[in-house]
XYZ file of C-alpha atoms in Angstrom:
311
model
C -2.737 -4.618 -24.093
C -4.204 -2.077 -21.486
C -7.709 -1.657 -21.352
C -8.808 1.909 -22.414
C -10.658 4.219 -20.101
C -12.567 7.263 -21.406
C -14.128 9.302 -18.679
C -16.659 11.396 -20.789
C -17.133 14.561 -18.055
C -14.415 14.027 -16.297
C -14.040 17.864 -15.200
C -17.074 17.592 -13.198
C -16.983 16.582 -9.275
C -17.938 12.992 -9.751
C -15.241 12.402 -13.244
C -12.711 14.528 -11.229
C -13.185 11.957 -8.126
C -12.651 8.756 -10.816
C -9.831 10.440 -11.963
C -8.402 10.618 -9.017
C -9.464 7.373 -7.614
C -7.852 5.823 -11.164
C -4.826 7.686 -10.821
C -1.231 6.142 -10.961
C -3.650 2.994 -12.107
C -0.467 1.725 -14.403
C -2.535 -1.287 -15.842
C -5.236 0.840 -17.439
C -4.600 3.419 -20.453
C -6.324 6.619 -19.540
C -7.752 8.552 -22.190
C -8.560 12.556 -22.227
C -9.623 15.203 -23.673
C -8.434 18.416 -22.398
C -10.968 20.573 -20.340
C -10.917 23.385 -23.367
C -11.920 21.042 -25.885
C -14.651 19.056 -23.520
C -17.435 20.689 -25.867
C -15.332 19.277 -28.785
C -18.241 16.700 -30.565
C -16.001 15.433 -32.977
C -13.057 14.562 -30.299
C -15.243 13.147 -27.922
C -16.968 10.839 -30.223
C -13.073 9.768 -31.374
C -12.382 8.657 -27.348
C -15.491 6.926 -27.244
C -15.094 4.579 -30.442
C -11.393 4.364 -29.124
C -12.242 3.310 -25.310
C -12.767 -0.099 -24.202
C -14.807 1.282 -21.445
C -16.280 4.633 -21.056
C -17.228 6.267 -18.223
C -20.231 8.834 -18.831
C -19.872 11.315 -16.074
C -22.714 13.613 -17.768
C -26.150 15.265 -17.739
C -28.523 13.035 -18.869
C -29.007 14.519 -22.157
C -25.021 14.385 -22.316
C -25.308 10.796 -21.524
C -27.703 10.108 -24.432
C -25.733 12.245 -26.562
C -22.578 10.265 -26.010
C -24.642 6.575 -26.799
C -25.706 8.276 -29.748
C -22.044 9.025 -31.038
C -21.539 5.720 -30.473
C -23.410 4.430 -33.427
C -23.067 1.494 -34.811
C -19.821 1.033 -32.605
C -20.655 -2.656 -30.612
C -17.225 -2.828 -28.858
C -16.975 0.209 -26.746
C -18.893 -0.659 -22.967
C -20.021 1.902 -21.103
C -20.896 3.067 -17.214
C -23.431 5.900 -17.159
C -23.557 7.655 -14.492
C -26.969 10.035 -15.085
C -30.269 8.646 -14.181
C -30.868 8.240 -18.159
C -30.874 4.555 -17.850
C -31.144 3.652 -14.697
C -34.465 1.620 -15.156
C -34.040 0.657 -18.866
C -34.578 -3.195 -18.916
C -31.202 -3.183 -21.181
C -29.012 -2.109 -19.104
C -27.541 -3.677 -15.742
C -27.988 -1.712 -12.810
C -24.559 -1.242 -11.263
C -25.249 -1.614 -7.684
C -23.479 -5.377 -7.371
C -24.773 -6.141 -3.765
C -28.289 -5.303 -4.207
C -28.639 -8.997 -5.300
C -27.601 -12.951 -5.955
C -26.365 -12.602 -9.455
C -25.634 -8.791 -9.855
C -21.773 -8.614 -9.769
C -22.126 -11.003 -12.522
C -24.768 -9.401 -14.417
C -22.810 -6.063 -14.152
C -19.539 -7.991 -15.166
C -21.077 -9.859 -18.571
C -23.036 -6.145 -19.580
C -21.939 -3.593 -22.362
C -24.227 -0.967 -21.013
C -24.523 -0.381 -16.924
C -26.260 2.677 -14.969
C -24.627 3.406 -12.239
C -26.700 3.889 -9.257
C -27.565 6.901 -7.621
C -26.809 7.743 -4.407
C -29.949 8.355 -2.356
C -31.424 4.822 -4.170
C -28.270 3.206 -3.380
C -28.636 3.379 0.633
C -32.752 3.315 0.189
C -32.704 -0.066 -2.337
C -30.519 -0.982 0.136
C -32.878 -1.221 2.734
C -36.237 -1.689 1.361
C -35.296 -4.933 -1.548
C -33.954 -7.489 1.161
C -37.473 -7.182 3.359
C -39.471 -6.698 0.231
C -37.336 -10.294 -1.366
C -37.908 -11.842 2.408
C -41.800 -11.141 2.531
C -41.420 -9.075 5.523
C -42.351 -5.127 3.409
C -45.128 -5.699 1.313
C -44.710 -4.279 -2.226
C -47.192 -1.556 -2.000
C -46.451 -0.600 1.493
C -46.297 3.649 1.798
C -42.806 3.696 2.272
C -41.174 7.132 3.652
C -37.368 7.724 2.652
C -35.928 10.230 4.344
C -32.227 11.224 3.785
C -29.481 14.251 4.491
C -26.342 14.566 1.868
C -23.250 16.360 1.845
C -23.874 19.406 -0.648
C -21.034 17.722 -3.409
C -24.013 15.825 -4.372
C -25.100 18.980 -6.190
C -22.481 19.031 -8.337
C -19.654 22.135 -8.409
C -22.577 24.594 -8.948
C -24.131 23.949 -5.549
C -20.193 23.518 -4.284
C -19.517 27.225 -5.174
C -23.318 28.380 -4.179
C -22.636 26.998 -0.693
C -18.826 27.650 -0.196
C -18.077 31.253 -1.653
C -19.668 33.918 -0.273
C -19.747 36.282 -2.645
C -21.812 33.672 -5.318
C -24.568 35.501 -6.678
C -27.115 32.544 -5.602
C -24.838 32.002 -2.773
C -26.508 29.062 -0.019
C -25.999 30.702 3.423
C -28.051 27.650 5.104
C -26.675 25.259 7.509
C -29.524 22.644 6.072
C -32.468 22.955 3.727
C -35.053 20.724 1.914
C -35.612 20.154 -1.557
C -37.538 18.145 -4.133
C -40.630 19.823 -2.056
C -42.862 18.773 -4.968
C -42.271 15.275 -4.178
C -41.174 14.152 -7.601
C -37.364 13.930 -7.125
C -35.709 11.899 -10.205
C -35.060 9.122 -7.817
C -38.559 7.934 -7.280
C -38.887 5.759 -10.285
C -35.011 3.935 -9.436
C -35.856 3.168 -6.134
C -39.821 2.159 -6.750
C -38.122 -0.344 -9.562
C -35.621 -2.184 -7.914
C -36.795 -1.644 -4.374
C -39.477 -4.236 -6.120
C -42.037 -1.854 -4.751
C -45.270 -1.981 -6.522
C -45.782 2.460 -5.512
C -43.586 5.169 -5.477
C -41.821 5.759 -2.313
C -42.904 9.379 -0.202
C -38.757 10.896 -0.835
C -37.801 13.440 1.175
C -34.075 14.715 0.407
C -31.988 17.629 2.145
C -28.554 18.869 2.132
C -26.217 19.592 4.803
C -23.854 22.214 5.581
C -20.871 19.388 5.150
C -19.033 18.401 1.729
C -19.560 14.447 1.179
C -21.261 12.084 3.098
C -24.640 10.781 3.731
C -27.370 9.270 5.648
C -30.890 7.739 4.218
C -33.710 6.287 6.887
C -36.520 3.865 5.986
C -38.882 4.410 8.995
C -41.327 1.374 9.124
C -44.830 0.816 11.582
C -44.116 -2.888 12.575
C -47.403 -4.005 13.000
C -48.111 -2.931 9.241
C -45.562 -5.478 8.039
C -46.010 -9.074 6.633
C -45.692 -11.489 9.728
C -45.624 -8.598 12.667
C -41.879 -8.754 12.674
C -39.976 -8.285 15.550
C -36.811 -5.481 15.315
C -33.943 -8.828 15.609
C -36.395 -10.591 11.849
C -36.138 -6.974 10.252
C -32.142 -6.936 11.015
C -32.127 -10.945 10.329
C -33.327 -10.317 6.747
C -30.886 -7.666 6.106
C -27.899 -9.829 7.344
C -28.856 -12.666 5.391
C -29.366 -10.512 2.162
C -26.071 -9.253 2.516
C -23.827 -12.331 3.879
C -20.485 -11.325 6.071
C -17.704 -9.005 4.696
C -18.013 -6.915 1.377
C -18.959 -3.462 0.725
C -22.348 -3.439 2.518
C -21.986 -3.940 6.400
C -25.095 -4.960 8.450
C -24.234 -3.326 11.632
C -25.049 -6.140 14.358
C -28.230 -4.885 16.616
C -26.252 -4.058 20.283
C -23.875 -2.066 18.028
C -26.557 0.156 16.666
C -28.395 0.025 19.978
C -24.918 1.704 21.660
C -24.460 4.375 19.127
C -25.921 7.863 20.630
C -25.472 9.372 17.168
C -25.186 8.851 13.468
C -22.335 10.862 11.634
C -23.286 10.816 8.026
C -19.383 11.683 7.096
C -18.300 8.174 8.972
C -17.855 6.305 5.291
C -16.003 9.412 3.678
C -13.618 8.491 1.280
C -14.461 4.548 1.235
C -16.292 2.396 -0.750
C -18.743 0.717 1.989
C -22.380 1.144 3.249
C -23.248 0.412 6.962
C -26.809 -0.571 7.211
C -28.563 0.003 10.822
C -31.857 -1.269 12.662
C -32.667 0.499 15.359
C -35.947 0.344 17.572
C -37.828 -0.722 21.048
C -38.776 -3.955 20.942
C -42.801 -3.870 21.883
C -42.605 -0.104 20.632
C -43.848 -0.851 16.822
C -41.609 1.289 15.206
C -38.495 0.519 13.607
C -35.820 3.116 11.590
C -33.461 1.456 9.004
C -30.359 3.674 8.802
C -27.935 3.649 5.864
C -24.614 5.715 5.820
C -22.795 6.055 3.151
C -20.415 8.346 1.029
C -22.515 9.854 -2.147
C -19.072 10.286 -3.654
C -17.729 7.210 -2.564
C -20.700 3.755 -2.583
C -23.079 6.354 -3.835
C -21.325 7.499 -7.145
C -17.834 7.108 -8.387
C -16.314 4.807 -5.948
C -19.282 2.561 -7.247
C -18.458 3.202 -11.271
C -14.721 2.159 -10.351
C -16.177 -0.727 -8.945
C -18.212 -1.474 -11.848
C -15.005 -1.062 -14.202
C -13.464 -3.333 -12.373
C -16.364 -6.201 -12.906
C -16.552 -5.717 -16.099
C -13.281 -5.938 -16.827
C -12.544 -9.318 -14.805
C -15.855 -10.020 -16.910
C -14.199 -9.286 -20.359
């Protein structure tokens, strides 16, 4: 029998993009709910006691909502991809590379929160050195990172494409979360096993999908006064050879003159960068990724497809 897939939102941008990545997917059953009826309780709590997996592509209050309906229900799994759960102790978090263990953890779980996509480049970076002794725990770590505006969702898609939106984005780049409590904080403090918040600073670009997020680091402020070659050794070790996170080798990065953050569009992979001066004492860690790709529902796909080989 075919598994049964309930995407729960899947008329927004990121249960649109499953929906298209699952498409023509003749080994799954695909179940829907037309978009008129998506405010339908009673029909949406039907596909979710029906699915085998469901896919919450919602709000966070949409996302709680939708456990809720679930009741008493212990068969249906589900992928949520809000930041509702994203640090709850019960549920595995669905980013399989961050660690030894997680593909299997994510495979064996009924519940998993799907990363997000800033945390999934910064954990990225900051775990492996933290793991390796190299970043201390509480040291002030600064994320910076630029997304494609997608990431927004299809409001910030029509406020930056039409021009005639009433709270139409004319900007080629701006800044938010200027209060310095972006949603994100308390994922990437938690498993970035840092013992303080990161400093996040997130923008948005005048391009659709893609991403970049830099850790910049003072060398001489780390465990062991690394030099730039430990930093990237860590990072390669962490992450092994092949797989969906690539540790770009050192003379790679060093040759690059740029960074496109719409390099990974429409794939599934990370590239993680070092770049530096040796003797300099500075070092920026680089990850590129696609938020709609690694950093959201090329990710829950993946998840799906652990815990299915996991059922």
């Amino acid at each position: 029998m075919k598994p049964k897939i309930f995407i729960d939102g899947e008329h927004g941008t990121t249960g649109l993009q499953i929906r298209t990545r699952l498409a023509g997917r003749d080994d799954l059953d695909m179940l829907s709910i037309p978009e008129a009826e998506r405010r339908n309780a009673s029909l949406r709590a039907e596909r979710l006691a029906e699915a085998d997996i469901a896919i919450l592509c919602l709000p966070d209050e949409g996302a709680r909502e939708s456990i809720d309906m679930l009741g008493g229900n212990n068969s249906t799994r589900v992928i949520d991809t809000s930041t509702a759960n994203r640090v709850n102790p019960d549920w595995a978090y669905g980013f399989a590379e961050m660690d030894v263990g997680q593909a299997e953890a994510i495979a064996k779980a009924r519940f998993v929160a799907n990363p997000g996509c800033y945390p999934t480049g910064g954990i990225g970076l900051i775990r492996p050195l933290v793991k390796a002794g190299i970043l201390p725990a509480d040291y002030p770590i600064t994320v910076n990172a630029v997304s494609g505006y997608s990431g927004g969702g299809k409001q910030m898609i029509a406020q930056m494409e039409q021009a005639d939106h009433p709270e139409h984005i004319a900007s080629p780049h701006f800044l938010y979360g200027l209060s310095l409590t972006h949603k994100h904080l308390s994922e990437m403090k938690t498993h970035g096993l840092l013992t303080r918040a990161p400093l996040f600073s997130p923008s948005v670009g005048r391009f659709h999908q893609g991403m970049i997020v830099q850790v910049p680091l003072h060398v001489g402020d780390l465990n062991g006064n690394p030099k730039l070659a430990d930093i990237h050794a860590a990072l390669a070790a962490h992450y092994g050879n092949g797989g969906a996170v690539e540790v770009v080798p050192l003379e790679v990065s060093a040759a690059l003159p740029r960074i496109d953050p719409t390099k990974l569009n429409d794939t599934d992979r990370m590239e993680l960068h070092a770049f530096g001066t040796e003797g300099k004492g500075h070092a920026n860690l680089v990850a590129v990724l696609d938020n709609l790709g690694k950093g959201a529902s090329g990710a829950a796909v993946q998840n799906m497809e652990l815990m299915l080989s996991g059922a």
